[in-house]
PDB file of C-alpha atoms in Angstrom:
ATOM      1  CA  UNK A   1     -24.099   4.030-106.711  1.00 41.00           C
ATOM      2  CA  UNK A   2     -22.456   7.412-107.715  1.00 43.00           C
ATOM      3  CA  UNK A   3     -22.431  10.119-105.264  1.00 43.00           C
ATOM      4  CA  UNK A   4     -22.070  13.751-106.422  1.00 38.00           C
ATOM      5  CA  UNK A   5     -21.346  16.053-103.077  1.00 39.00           C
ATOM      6  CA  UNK A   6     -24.823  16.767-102.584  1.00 47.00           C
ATOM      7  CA  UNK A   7     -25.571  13.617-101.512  1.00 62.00           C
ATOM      8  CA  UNK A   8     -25.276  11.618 -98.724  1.00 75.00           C
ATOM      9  CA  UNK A   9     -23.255   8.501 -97.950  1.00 84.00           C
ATOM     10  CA  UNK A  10     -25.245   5.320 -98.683  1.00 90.00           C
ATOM     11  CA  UNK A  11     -27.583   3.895 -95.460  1.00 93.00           C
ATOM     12  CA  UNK A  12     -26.152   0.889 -93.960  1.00 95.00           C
ATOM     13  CA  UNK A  13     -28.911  -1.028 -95.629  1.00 96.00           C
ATOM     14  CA  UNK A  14     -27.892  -0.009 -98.834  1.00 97.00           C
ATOM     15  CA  UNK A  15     -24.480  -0.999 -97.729  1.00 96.00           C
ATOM     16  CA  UNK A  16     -24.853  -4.409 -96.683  1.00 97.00           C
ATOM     17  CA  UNK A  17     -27.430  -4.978 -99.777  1.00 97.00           C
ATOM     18  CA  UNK A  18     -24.563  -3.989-102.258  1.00 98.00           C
ATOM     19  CA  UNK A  19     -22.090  -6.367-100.183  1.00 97.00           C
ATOM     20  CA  UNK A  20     -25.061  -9.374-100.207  1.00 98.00           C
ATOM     21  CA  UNK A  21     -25.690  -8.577-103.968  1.00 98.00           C
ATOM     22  CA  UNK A  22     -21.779  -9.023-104.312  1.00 98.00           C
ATOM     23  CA  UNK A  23     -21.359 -12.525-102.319  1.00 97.00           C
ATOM     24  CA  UNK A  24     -24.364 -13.761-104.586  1.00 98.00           C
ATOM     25  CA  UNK A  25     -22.479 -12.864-107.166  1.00 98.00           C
ATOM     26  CA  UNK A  26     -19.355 -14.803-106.322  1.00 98.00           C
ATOM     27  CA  UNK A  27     -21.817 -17.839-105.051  1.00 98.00           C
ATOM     28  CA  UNK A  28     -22.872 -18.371-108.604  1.00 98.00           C
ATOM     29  CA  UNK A  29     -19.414 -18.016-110.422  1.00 98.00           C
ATOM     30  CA  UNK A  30     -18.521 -20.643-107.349  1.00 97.00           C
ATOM     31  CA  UNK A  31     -21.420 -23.006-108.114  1.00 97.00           C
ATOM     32  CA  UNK A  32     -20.597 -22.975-111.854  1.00 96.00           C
ATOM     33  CA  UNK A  33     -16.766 -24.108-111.098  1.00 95.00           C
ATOM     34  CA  UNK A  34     -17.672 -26.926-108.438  1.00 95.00           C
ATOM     35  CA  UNK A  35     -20.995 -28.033-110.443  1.00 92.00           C
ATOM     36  CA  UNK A  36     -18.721 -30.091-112.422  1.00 90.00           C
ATOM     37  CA  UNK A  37     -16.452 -31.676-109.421  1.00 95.00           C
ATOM     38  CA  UNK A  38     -19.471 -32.687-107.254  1.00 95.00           C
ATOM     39  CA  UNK A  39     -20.420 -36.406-107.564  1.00 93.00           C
ATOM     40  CA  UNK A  40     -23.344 -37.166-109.523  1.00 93.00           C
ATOM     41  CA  UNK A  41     -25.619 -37.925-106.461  1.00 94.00           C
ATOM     42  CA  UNK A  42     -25.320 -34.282-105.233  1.00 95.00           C
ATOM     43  CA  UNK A  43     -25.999 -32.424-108.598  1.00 95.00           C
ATOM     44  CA  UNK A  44     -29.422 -31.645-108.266  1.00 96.00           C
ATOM     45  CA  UNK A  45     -28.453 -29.825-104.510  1.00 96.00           C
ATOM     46  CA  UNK A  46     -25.973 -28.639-106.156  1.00 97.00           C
ATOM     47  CA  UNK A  47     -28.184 -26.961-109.039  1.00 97.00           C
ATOM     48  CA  UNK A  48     -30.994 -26.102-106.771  1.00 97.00           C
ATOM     49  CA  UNK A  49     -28.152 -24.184-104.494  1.00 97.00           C
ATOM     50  CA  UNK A  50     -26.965 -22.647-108.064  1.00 98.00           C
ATOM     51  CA  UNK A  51     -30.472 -21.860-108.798  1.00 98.00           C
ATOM     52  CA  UNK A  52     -31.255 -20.517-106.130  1.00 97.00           C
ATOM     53  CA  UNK A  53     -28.491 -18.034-105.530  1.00 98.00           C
ATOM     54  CA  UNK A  54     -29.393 -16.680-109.270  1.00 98.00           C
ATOM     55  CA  UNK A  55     -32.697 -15.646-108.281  1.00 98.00           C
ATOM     56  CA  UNK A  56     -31.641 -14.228-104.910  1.00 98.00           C
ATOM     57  CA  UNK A  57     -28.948 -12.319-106.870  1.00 98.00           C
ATOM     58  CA  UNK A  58     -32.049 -10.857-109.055  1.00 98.00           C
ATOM     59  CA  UNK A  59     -33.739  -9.831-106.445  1.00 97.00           C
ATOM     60  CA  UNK A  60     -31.333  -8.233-104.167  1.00 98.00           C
ATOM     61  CA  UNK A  61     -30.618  -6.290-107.953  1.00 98.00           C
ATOM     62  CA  UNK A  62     -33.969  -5.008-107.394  1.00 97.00           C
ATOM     63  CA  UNK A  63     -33.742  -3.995-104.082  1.00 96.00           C
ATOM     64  CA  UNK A  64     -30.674  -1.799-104.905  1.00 97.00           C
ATOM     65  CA  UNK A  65     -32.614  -0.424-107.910  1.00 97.00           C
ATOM     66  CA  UNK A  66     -35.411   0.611-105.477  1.00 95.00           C
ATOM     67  CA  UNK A  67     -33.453   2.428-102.874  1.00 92.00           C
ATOM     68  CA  UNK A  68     -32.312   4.400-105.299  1.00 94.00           C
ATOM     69  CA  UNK A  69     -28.968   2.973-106.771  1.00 96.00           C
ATOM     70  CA  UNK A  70     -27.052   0.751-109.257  1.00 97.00           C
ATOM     71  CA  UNK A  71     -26.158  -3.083-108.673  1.00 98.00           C
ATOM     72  CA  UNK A  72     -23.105  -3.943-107.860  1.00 97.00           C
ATOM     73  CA  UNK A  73     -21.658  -5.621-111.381  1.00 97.00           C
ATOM     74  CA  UNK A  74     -20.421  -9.345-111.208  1.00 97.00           C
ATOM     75  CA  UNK A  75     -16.791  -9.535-111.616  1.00 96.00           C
ATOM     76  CA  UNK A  76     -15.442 -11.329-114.743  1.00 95.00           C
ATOM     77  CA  UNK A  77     -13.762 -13.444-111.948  1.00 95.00           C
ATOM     78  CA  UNK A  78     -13.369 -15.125-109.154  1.00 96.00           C
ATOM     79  CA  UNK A  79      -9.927 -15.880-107.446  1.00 95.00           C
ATOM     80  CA  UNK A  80     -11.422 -19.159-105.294  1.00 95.00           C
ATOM     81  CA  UNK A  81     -10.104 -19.853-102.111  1.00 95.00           C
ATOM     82  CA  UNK A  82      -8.512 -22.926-103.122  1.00 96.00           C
ATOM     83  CA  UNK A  83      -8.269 -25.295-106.053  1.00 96.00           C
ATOM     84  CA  UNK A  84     -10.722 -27.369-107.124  1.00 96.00           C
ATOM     85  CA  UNK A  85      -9.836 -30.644-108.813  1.00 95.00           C
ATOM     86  CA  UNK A  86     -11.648 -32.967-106.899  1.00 96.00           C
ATOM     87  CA  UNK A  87     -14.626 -33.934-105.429  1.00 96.00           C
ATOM     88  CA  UNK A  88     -13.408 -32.872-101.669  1.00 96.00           C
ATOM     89  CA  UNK A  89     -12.393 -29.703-103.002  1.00 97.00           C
ATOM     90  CA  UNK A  90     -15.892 -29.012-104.781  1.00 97.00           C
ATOM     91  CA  UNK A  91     -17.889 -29.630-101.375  1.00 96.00           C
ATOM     92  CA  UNK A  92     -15.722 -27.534 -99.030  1.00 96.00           C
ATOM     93  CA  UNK A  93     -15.895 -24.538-101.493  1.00 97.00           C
ATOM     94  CA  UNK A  94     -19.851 -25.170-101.421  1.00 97.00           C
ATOM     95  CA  UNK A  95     -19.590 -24.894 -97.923  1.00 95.00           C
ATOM     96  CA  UNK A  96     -17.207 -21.887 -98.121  1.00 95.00           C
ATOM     97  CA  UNK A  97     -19.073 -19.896-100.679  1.00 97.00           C
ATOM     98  CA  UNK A  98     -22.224 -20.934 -98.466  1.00 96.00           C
ATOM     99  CA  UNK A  99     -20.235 -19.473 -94.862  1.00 94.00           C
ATOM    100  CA  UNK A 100     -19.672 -15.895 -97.015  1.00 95.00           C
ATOM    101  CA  UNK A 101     -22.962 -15.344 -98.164  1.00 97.00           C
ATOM    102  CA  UNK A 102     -24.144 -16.154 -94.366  1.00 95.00           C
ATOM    103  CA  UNK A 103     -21.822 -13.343 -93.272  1.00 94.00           C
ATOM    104  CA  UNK A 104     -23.415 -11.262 -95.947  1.00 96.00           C
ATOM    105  CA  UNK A 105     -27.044 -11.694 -94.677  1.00 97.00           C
ATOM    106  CA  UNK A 106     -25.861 -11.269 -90.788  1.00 95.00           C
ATOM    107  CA  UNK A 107     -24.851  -7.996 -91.866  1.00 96.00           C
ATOM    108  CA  UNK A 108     -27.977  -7.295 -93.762  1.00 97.00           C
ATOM    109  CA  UNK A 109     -30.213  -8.749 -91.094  1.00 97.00           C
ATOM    110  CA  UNK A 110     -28.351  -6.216 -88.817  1.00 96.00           C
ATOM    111  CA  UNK A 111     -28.589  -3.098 -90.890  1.00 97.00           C
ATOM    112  CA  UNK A 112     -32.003  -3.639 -91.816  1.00 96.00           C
ATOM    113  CA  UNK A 113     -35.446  -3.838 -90.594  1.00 95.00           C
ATOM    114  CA  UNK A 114     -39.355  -4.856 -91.263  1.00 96.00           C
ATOM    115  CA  UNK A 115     -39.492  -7.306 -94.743  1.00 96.00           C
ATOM    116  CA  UNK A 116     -36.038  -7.045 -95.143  1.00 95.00           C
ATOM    117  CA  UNK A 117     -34.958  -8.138 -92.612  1.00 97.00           C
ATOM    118  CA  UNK A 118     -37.098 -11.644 -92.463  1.00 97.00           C
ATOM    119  CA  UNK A 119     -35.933 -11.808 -95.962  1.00 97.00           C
ATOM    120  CA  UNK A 120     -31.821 -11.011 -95.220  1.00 97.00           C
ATOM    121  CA  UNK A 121     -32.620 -13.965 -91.853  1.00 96.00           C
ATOM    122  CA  UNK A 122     -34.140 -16.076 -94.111  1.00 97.00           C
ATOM    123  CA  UNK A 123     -31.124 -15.897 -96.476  1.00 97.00           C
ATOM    124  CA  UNK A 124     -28.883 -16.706 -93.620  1.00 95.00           C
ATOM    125  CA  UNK A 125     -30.915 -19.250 -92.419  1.00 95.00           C
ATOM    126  CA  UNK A 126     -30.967 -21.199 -95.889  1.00 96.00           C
ATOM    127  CA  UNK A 127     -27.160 -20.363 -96.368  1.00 96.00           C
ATOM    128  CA  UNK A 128     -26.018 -21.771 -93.070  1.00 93.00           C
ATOM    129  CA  UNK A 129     -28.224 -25.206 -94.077  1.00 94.00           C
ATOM    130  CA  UNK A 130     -26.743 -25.728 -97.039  1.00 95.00           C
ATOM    131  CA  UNK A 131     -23.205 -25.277 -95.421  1.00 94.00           C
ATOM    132  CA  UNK A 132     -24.150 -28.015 -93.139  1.00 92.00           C
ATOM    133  CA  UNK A 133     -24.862 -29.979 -95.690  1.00 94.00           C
ATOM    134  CA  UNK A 134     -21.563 -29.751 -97.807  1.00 95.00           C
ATOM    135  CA  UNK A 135     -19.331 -29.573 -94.450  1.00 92.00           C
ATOM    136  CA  UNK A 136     -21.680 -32.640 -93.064  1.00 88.00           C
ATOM    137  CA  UNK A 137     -21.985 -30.659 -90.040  1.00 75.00           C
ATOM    138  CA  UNK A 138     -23.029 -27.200 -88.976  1.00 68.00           C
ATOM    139  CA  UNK A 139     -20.919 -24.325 -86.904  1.00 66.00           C
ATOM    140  CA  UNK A 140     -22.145 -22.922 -83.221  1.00 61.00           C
ATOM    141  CA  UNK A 141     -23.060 -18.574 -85.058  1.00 59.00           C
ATOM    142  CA  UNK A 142     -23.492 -18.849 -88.517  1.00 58.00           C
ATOM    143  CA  UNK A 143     -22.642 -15.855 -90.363  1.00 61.00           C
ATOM    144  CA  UNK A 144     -20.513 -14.956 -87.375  1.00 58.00           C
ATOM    145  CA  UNK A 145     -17.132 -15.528 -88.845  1.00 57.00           C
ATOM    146  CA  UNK A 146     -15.277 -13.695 -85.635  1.00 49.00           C
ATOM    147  CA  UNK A 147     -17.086 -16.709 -83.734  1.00 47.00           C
ATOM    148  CA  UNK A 148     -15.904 -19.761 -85.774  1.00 50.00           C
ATOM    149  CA  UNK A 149     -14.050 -22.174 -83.567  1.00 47.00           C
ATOM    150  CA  UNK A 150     -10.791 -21.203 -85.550  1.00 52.00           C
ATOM    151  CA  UNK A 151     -11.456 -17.670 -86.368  1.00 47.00           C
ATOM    152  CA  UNK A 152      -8.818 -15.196 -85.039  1.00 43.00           C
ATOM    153  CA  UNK A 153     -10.327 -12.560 -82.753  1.00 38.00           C
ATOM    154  CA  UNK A 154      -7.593  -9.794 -83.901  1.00 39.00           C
ATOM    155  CA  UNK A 155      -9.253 -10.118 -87.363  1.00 40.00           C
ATOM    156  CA  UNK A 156     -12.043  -8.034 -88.476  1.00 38.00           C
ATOM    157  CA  UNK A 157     -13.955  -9.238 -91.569  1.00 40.00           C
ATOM    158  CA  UNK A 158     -16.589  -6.972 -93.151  1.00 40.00           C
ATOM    159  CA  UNK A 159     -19.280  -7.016 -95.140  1.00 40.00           C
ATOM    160  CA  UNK A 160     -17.070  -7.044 -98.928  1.00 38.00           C
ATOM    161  CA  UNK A 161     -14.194  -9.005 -97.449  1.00 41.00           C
ATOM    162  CA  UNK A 162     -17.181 -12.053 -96.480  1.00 40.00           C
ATOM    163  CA  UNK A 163     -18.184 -11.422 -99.846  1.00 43.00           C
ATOM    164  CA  UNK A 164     -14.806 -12.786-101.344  1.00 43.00           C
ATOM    165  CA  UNK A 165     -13.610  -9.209-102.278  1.00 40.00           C
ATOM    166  CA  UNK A 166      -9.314  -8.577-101.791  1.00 39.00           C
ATOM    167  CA  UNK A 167      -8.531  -6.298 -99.183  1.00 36.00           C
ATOM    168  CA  UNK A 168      -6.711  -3.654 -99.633  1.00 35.00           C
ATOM    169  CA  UNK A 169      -3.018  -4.012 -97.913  1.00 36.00           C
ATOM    170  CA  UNK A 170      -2.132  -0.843 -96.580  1.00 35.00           C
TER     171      UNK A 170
END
């Protein structure tokens, strides 16, 4: 969204759509490079997760559209977390790719209300199962990244650094 100095800054909800829109984004480049690395017997999770994401991507395009603004565009790109040359490596990045777009709907369930918000929980709620699923176990707050077991409490994670984007080092 482009902003002349009439307007006004984007709403919170239009905020934390952009930055779901954007982990969706990065889910599906993520599916596409671990679809090939996950053993046979997991493929079709694996595509239905893939599948999934696409359409929730398309739809979270519309919401933008109808508050008023333009999609977020999918990077070229993705740096990934970590290599992935093996089947291990494959189902923790599920589950990692799975963990950011939970943080992505918290924030949306938070800045949002009504429909969009049971959507945005939904989201979260199917994100944090399918983590469970690749970790083969589930965490205490997901979407809650400052909660994690192992998080550091110093470090503040928002709604584009969950989505995968670089922060900038300042």
């Amino acid at each position: 969204m482009t902003l002349s100095a009439e307007d006004e800054a984007p709403s919170p909800a239009f905020t934390a759509t952009q930055a779901a829109l954007a982990a969706e984004h990065a889910a599906v480049y993520g599916y596409g490079v671990l679809g090939a690395r996950v053993p046979e017997k997991r493929r079709t999770e694996a595509s239905a997760a893939y599948d999934g994401h696409r359409a929730r991507r398309d739809a979270l395009q519309r919401t933008v559209r109808d508050l008023g603004g333009a999609p977020v565009a999918a990077d070229a790109a993705y740096a990934l977390p970590f290599a992935v040359a093996d089947t291990a490596s494959a189902l923790r990045l599920a589950a990692v790719l799975e963990d950011r777009i939970a943080g992505a709907c918290s924030d949306l369930v938070r800045a949002t209300e009504g429909p969009a918000r049971a959507d945005a929980a939904g989201a979260l709620r199917e994100a944090a199962v399918r983590a469970a699923r690749w970790r083969g176990g589930n965490v205490a707050f997901p979407g809650l990244a400052e909660r994690a077991p192992d998080a550091d409490p110093a470090a503040t994670t928002g709604p584009v650094e969950a989505a995968g984007a670089d922060t900038p080092q300042g």
